Short mmCIF file of C-alpha atoms in Angstrom, two decimals:
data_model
loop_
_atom_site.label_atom_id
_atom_site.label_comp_id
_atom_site.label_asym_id
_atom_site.label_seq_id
_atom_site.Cartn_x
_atom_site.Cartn_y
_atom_site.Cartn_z
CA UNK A 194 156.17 36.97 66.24
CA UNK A 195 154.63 40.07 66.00
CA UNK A 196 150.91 41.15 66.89
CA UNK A 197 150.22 41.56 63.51
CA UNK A 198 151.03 37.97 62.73
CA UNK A 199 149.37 36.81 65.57
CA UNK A 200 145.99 38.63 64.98
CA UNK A 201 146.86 36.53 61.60
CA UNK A 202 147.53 33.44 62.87
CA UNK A 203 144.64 33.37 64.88
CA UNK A 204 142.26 34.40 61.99
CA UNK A 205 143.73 31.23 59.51
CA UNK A 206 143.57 29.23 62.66
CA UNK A 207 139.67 29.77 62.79
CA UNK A 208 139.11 29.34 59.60
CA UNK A 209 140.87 25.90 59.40
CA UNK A 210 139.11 24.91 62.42
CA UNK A 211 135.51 25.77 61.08
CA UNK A 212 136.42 22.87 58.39
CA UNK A 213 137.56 25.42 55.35
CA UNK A 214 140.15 24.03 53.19
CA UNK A 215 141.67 25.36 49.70
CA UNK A 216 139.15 27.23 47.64
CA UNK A 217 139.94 27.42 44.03
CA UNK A 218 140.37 30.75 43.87
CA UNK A 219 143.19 30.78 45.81
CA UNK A 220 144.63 27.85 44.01
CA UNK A 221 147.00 30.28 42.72
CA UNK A 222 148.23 32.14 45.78
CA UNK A 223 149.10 28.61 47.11
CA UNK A 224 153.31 28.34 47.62
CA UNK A 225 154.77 26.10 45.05
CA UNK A 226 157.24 23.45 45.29
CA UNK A 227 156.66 22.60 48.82
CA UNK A 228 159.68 20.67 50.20
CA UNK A 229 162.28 19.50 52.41
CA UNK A 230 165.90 19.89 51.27
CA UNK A 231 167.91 17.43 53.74
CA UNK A 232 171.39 17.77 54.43
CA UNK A 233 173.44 15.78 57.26
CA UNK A 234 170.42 15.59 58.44
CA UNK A 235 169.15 18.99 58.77
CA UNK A 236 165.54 18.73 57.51
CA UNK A 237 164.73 22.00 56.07
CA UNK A 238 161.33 22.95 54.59
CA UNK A 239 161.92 25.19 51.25
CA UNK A 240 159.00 27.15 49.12
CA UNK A 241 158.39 29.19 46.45
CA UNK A 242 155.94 31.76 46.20
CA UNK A 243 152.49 30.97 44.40
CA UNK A 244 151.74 32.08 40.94
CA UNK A 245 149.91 35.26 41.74
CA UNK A 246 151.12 36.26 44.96
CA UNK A 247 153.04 39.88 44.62
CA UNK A 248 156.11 38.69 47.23
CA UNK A 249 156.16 42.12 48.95
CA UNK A 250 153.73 41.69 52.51
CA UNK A 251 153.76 38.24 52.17
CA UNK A 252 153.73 36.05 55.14
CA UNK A 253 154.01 32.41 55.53
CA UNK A 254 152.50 29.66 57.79
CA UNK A 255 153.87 26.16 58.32
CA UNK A 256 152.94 23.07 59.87
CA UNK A 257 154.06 19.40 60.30
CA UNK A 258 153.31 16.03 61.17
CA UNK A 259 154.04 12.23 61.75
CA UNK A 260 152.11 9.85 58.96
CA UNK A 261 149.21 8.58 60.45
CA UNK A 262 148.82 11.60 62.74
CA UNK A 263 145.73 13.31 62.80
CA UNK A 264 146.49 16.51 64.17
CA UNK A 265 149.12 18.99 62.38
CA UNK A 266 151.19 20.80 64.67
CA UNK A 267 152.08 24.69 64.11
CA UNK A 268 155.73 25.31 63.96
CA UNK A 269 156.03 28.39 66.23
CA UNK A 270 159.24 29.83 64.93
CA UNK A 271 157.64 29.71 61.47
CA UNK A 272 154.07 31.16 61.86
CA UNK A 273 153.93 34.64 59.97
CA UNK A 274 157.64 34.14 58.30
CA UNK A 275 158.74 36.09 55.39
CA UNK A 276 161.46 34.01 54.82
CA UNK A 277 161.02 30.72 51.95
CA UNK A 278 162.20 27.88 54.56
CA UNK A 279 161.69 26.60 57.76
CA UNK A 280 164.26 24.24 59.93
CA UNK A 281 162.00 21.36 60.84
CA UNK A 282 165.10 19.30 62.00
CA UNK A 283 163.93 18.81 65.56
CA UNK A 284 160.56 17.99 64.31
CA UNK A 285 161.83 15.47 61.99
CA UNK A 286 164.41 13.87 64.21
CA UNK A 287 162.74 10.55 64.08
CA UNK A 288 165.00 8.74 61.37
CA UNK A 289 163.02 6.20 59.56
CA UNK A 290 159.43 7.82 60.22
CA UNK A 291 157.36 9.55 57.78
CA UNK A 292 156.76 13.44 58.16
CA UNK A 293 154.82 15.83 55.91
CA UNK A 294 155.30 19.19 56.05
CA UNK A 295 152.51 21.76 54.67
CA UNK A 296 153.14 25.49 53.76
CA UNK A 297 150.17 28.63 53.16
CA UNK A 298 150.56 31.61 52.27
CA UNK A 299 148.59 34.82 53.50
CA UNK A 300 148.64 38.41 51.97
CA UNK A 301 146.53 41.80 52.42
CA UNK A 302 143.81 39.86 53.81
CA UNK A 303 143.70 36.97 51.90
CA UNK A 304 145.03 33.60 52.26
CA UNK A 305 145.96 31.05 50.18
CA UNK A 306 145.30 26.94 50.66
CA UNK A 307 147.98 24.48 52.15
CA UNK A 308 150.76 23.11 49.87
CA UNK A 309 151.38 20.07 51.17
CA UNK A 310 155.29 18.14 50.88
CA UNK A 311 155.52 14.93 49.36
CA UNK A 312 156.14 12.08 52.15
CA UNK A 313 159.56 12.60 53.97
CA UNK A 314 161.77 9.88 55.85
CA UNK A 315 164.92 11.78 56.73
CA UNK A 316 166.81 8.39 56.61
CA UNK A 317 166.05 7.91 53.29
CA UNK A 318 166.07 11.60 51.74
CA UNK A 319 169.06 13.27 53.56
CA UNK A 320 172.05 13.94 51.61
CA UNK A 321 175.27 13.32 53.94
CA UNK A 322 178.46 15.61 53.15
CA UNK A 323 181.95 14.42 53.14
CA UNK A 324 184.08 14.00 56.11
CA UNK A 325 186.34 16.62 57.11
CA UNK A 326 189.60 14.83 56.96
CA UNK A 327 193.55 15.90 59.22
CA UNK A 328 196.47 14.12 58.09
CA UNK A 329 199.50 14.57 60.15
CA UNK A 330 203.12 12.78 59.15
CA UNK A 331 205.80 11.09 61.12
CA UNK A 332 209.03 9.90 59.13
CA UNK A 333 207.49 6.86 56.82
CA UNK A 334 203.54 6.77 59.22
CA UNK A 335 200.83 8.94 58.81
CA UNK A 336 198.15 9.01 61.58
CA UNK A 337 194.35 10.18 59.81
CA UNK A 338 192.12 12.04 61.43
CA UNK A 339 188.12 11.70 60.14
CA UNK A 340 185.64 14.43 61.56
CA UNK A 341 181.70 13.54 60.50
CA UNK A 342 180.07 16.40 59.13
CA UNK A 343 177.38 18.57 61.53
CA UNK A 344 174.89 16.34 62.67
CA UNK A 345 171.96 16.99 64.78
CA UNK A 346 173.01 14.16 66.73
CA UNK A 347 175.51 15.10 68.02
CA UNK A 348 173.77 18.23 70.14
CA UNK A 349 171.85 16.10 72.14
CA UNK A 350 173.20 16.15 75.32
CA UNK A 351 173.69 12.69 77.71
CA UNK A 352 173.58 9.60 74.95
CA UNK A 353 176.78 7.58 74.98
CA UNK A 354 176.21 6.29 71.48
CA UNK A 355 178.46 7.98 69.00
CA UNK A 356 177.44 9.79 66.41
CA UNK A 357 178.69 7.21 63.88
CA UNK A 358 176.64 4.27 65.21
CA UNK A 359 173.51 6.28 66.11
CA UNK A 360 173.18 7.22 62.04
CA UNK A 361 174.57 4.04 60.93
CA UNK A 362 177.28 5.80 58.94
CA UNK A 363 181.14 4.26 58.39
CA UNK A 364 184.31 6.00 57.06
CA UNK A 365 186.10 5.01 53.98
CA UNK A 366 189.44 5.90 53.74
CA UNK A 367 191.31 5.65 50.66
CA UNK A 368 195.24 6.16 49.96
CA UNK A 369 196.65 7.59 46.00
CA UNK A 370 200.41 6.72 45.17
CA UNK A 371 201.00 9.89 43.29
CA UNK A 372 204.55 8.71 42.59
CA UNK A 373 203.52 5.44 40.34
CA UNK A 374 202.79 5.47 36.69
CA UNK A 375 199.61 4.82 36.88
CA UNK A 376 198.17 6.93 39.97
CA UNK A 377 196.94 4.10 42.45
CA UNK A 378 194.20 3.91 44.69
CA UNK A 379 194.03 1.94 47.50
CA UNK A 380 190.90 1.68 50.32
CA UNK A 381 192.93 1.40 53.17
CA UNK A 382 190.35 1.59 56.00
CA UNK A 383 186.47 1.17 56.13
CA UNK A 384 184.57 1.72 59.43
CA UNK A 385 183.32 3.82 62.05
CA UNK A 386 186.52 4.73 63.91
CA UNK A 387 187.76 8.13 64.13
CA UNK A 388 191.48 7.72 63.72
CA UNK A 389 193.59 5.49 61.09
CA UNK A 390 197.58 5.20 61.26
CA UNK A 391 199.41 3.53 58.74
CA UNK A 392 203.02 3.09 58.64
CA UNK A 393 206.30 1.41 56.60
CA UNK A 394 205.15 3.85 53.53
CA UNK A 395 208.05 4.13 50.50
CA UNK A 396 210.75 6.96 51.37
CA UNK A 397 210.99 9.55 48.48
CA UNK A 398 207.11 9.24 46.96
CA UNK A 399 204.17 11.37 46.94
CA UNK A 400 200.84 10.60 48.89
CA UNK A 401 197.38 11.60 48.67
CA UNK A 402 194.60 10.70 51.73
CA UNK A 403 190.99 11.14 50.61
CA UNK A 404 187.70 9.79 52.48
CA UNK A 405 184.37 9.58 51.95
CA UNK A 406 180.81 8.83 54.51
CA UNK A 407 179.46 5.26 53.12
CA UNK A 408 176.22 4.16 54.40
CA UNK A 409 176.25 0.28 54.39
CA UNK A 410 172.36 -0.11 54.17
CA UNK A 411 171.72 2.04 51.89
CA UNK A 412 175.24 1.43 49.52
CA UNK A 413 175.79 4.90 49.36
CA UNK A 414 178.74 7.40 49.72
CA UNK A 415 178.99 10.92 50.45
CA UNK A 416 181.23 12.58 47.95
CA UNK A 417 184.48 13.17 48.74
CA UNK A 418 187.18 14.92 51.02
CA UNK A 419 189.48 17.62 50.14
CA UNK A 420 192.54 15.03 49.36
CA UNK A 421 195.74 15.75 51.99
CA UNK A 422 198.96 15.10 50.77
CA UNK A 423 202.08 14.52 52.24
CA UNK A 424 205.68 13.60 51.11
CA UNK A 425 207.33 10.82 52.57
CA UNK A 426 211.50 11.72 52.84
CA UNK B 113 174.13 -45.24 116.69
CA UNK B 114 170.68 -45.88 115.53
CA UNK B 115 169.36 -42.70 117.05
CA UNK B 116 172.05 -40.65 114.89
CA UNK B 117 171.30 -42.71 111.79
CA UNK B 118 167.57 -41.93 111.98
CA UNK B 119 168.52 -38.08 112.46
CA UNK B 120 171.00 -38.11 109.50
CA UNK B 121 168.72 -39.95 107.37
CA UNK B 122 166.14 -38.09 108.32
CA UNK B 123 167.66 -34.88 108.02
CA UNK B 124 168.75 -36.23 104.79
CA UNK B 125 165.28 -37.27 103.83
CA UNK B 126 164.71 -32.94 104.91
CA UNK B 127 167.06 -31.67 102.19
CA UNK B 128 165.85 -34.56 99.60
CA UNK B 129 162.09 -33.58 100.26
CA UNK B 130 163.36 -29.55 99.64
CA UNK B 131 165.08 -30.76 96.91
CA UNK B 132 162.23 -31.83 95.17
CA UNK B 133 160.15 -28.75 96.43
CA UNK B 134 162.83 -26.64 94.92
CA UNK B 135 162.75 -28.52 91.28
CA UNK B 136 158.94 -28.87 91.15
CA UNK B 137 159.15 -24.70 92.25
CA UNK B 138 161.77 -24.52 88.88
CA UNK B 139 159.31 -26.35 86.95
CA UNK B 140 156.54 -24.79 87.67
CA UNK B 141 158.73 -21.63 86.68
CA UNK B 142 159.95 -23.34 83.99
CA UNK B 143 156.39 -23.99 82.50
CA UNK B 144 154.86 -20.57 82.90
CA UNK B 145 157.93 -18.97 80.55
CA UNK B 146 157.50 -22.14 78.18
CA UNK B 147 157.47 -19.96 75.14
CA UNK B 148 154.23 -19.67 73.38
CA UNK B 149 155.20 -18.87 70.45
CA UNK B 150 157.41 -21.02 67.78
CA UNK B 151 159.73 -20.04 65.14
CA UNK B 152 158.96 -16.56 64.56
CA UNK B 153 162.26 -15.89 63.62
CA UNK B 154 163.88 -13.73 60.37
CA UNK B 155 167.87 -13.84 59.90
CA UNK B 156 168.90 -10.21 60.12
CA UNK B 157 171.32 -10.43 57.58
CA UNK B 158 168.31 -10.45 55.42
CA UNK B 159 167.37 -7.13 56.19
CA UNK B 160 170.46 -5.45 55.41
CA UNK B 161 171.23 -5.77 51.73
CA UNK B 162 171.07 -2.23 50.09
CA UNK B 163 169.34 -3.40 46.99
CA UNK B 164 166.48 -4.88 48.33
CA UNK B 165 166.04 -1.83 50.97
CA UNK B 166 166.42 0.66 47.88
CA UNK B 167 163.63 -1.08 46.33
CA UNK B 168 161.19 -1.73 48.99
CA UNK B 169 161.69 2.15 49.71
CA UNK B 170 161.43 3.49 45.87
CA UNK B 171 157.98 1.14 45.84
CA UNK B 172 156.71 2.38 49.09
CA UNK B 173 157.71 6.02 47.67
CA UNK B 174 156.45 5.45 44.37
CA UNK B 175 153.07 4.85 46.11
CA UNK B 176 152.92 6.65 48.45
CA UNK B 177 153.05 10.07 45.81
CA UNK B 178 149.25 8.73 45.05
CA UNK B 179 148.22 8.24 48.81
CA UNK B 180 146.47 11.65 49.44
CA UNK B 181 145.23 10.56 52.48
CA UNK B 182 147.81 11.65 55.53
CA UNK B 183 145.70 10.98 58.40
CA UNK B 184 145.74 6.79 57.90
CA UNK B 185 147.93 5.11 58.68
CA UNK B 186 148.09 1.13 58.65
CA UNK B 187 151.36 -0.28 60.55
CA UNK B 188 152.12 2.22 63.16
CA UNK B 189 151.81 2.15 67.22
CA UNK B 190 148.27 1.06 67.62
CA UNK B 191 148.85 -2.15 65.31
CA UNK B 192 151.28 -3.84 68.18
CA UNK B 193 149.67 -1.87 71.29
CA UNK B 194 150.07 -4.41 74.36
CA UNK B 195 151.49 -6.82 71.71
CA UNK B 196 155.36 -7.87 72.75
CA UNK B 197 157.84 -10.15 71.82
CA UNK B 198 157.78 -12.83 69.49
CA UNK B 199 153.36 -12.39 69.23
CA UNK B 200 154.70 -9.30 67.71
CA UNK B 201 156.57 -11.34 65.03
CA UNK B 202 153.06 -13.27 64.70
CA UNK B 203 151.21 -10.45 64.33
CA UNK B 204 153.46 -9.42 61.40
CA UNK B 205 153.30 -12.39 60.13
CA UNK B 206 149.82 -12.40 59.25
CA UNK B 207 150.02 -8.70 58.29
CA UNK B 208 152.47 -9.67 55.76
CA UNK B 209 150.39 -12.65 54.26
CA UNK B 210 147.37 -10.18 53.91
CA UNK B 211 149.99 -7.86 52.42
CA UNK B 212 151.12 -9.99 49.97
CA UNK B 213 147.92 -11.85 49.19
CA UNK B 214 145.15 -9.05 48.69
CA UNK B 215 147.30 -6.03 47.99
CA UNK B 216 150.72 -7.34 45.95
CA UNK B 217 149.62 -10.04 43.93
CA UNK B 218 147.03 -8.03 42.66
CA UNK B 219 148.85 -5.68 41.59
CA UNK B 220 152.18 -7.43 40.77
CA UNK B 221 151.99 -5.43 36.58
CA UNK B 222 152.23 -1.80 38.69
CA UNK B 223 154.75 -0.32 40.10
CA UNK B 224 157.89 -1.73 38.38
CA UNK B 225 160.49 -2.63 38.25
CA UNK B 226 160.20 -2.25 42.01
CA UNK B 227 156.97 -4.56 42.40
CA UNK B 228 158.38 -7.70 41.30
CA UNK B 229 161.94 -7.68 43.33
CA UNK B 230 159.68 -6.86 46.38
CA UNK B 231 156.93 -8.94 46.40
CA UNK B 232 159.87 -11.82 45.27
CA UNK B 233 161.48 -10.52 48.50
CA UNK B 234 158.53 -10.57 51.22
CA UNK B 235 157.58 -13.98 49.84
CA UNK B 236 160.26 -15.63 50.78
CA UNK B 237 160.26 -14.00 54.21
CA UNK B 238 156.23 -14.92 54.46
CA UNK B 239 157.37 -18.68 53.79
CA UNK B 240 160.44 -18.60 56.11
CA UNK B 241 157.40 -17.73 58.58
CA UNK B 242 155.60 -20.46 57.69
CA UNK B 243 156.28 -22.27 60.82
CA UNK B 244 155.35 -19.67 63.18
CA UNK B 245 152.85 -20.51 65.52
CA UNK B 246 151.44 -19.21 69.01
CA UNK B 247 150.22 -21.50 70.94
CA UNK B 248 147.83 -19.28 73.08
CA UNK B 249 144.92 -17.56 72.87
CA UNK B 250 145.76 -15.22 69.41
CA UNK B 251 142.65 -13.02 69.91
CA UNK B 252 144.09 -9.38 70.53
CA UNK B 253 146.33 -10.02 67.58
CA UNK B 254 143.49 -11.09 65.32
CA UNK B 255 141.88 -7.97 66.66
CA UNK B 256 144.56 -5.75 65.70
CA UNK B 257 145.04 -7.67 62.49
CA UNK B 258 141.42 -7.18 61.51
CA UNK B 259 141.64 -3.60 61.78
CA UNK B 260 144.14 -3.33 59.72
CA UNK B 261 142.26 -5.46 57.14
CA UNK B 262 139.01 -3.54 57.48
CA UNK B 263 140.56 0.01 56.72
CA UNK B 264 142.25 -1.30 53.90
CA UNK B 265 138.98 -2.81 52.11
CA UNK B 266 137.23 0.56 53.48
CA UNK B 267 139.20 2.43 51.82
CA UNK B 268 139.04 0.47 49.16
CA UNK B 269 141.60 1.30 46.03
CA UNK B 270 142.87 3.96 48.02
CA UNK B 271 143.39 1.85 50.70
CA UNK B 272 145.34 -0.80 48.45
CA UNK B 273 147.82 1.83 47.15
CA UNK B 274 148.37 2.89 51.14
CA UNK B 275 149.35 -0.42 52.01
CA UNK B 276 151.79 -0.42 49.20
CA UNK B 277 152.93 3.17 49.94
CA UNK B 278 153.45 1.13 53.49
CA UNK B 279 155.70 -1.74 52.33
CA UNK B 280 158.61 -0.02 53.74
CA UNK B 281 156.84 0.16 57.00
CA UNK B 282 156.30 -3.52 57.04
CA UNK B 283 159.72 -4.41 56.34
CA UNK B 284 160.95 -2.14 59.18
CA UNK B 285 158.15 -3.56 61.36
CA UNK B 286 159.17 -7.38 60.19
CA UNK B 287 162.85 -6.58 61.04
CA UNK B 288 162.07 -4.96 64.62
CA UNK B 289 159.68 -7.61 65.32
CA UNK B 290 161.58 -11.05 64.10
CA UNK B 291 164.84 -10.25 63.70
#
């Protein structure tokens, strides 16, 4: 951070600490659509810039918190930002509790209010991206290979739960006959292993593997894989 | 002879008399983790249908949009501090009836469709939970309980619509603490 932003932060911090909150006049300057945007799990905090704020000089402030929390914590990284997001994903990394986020804006010596998210359970808002799926062939078998997509998860360092279990997440695996007719789906697998073989497939046909992330308490699916195909000879 | 018989018997009389020491030691044990609380009990598999977890959450959401108040919050930490087990079931329990009785009822016309799948949902739970009982002293629970009762009616409307903004809370506390 630099001095400047410091000087800054320490000047908004006063003033929220002497009781201050929003005045009207700076209802304006106040960022706009206030939000996380949550992908795999990454809980990012996006913003737009308020109504009457001229975007060149402007600097950005955000904290967070747990519901029911008092106290709203500064995020270091993002105190004096020009930049329109924030990762909160270590912040956030409690699944099914509720965060808020809250975003100000400050600008040639004036500051706006806080713009405050809506209420955020990472469980329930992230968005989770297909699997990343290998297919390699042997004669009439193909052996599957499902990768999850990048989840925070799986950085932390000495857990032993896998990354599957720990978000409740199962793979769906489903199998096209391109050389029928009709083209033919089939969900051949459903669950949170890593690696599917199936064998005794027709000699001379087409076909297509394609997965998806389903998460069974929700009843929800990620979209889907890239499809692999292979020809059986 | 005799003289052996009297020291076998009596010996024997030795391992009958620890005998009994040892079984009145196991129930003694036995009574003190007699378990003082009855059927508090939920069947998991309850918890994990998507529909009714998509609901409870879009209510919860839906309310929680008009809950301005961040600061408050009703089933958290300090409603089960030093509370374990199965009293933690209890103490759900009665959260839920107060739940259902002076926040959902009343306001069973808001909030659909969500309200009415919900509020069908946690009253079957809250009768399924009929039969739990504690058999001990239940004043730290009523305590807690209480609080939770007071800041809703001090808050007053406000503190209605929190509860509700809650509901997802209490069906992830319900599952945690009965299942």
């Amino acid at each position: 951070m630099e001095p400047k932003h410091c000087f800054l932060g320490f000047l908004i911090g006063a003033f929220l600490t002497s009781g201050g909150e929003a005045q009207p006049a700076h209802e304006s300057l106040k960022p706009q659509r206030v939000q996380f945007q949550s992908r795999n799990f990454h809980n990012v905090l996006h913003w737009q810039p308020g109504r009457a704020s001229s975007n060149n000089d402007s600097i950005y402030f955000v904290q967070y918190k747990m519901y029911g929390q008092k106290e709203w914590k500064n995020k270091e990284e993002c105190w004096g930002i020009q930049e329109l997001f924030c990762d909160l994903t270590n912040e956030t990394s409690d699944l099914q509790e509720p965060y808020y986020g809250r975003v100000m804006m400050a600008s040639a010596g004036s500051y706006s209010g806080w713009t405050i998210t809506r209420r955020f359970t990472p469980w329930w808002a992230t968005n989770i991206g297909p699997p990343v799926v290998n297919v390699t062939q042997h004669n009439r078998s193909l052996l599957i290979i499902l990768h999850a997509p990048d989840l925070p998860y799986r950085h932390q360092k000495g857990t032993n739960v896998t990354v599957e279990n720990y978000y409740d997440l199962v793979y769906r695996v489903f199998l096209i006959n391109n050389s029928l007719q009709k083209m033919q789906e089939q969900n051949i697998y459903e669950g949170a292993g890593r690696v599917v073989a199936i064998g005794a497939l027709t000699p001379h046909s087409g076909y297509c593997v394609v997965a998806e992330i389903y998460q069974p308490m929700l009843g929800r699916s990620s979209p889907r894989s890239d499809e692999q195909c292979v020809k059986i000879p | 002879m005799a003289a052996l018989q009297k020291s076998v018997s009596s010996s024997f009389m030795g391992t009958l008399a620890a005998g009994c020491l040892l079984l009145l030691a196991l129930w003694a044990q036995e009574g003190a983790s007699v378990p003082v609380t009855s059927n508090c009990w939920l069947d998991r598999s309850q918890f994990q249908q998507p529909y009714i977890i998509n609901r409870t959450f879009m209510l919860a959401e839906e309310a929680s949009f008009a809950d301005n108040n961040t600061d408050v919050r009703l089933i958290g930490d300090k409603l089960w501090q030093g509370i374990h087990g199965k009293r933690k079931c209890y103490l759900m329990k009665q959260v839920l009836n107060f739940t259902l009785e002076e926040v959902l009822f009343p306001y069973s016309d808001r909030f659909q469709p969500y309200m009415q799948d919900v509020v069908h949902f946690l009253a079957r739970l809250s009768s399924q939970l009929n039969q739990c009982h504690i058999k001990d002293d239940d004043q730290h629970i009523q305590k807690n309980v209480q609080k939770l009762k007071d800041t809703v009616k001090m808050l007053g409307e406000s503190g209605e619509i929190k509860a509700i903004g809650e509901v997802y809370l209490l069906f992830t506390a319900l599952k945690d603490a009965c299942t």
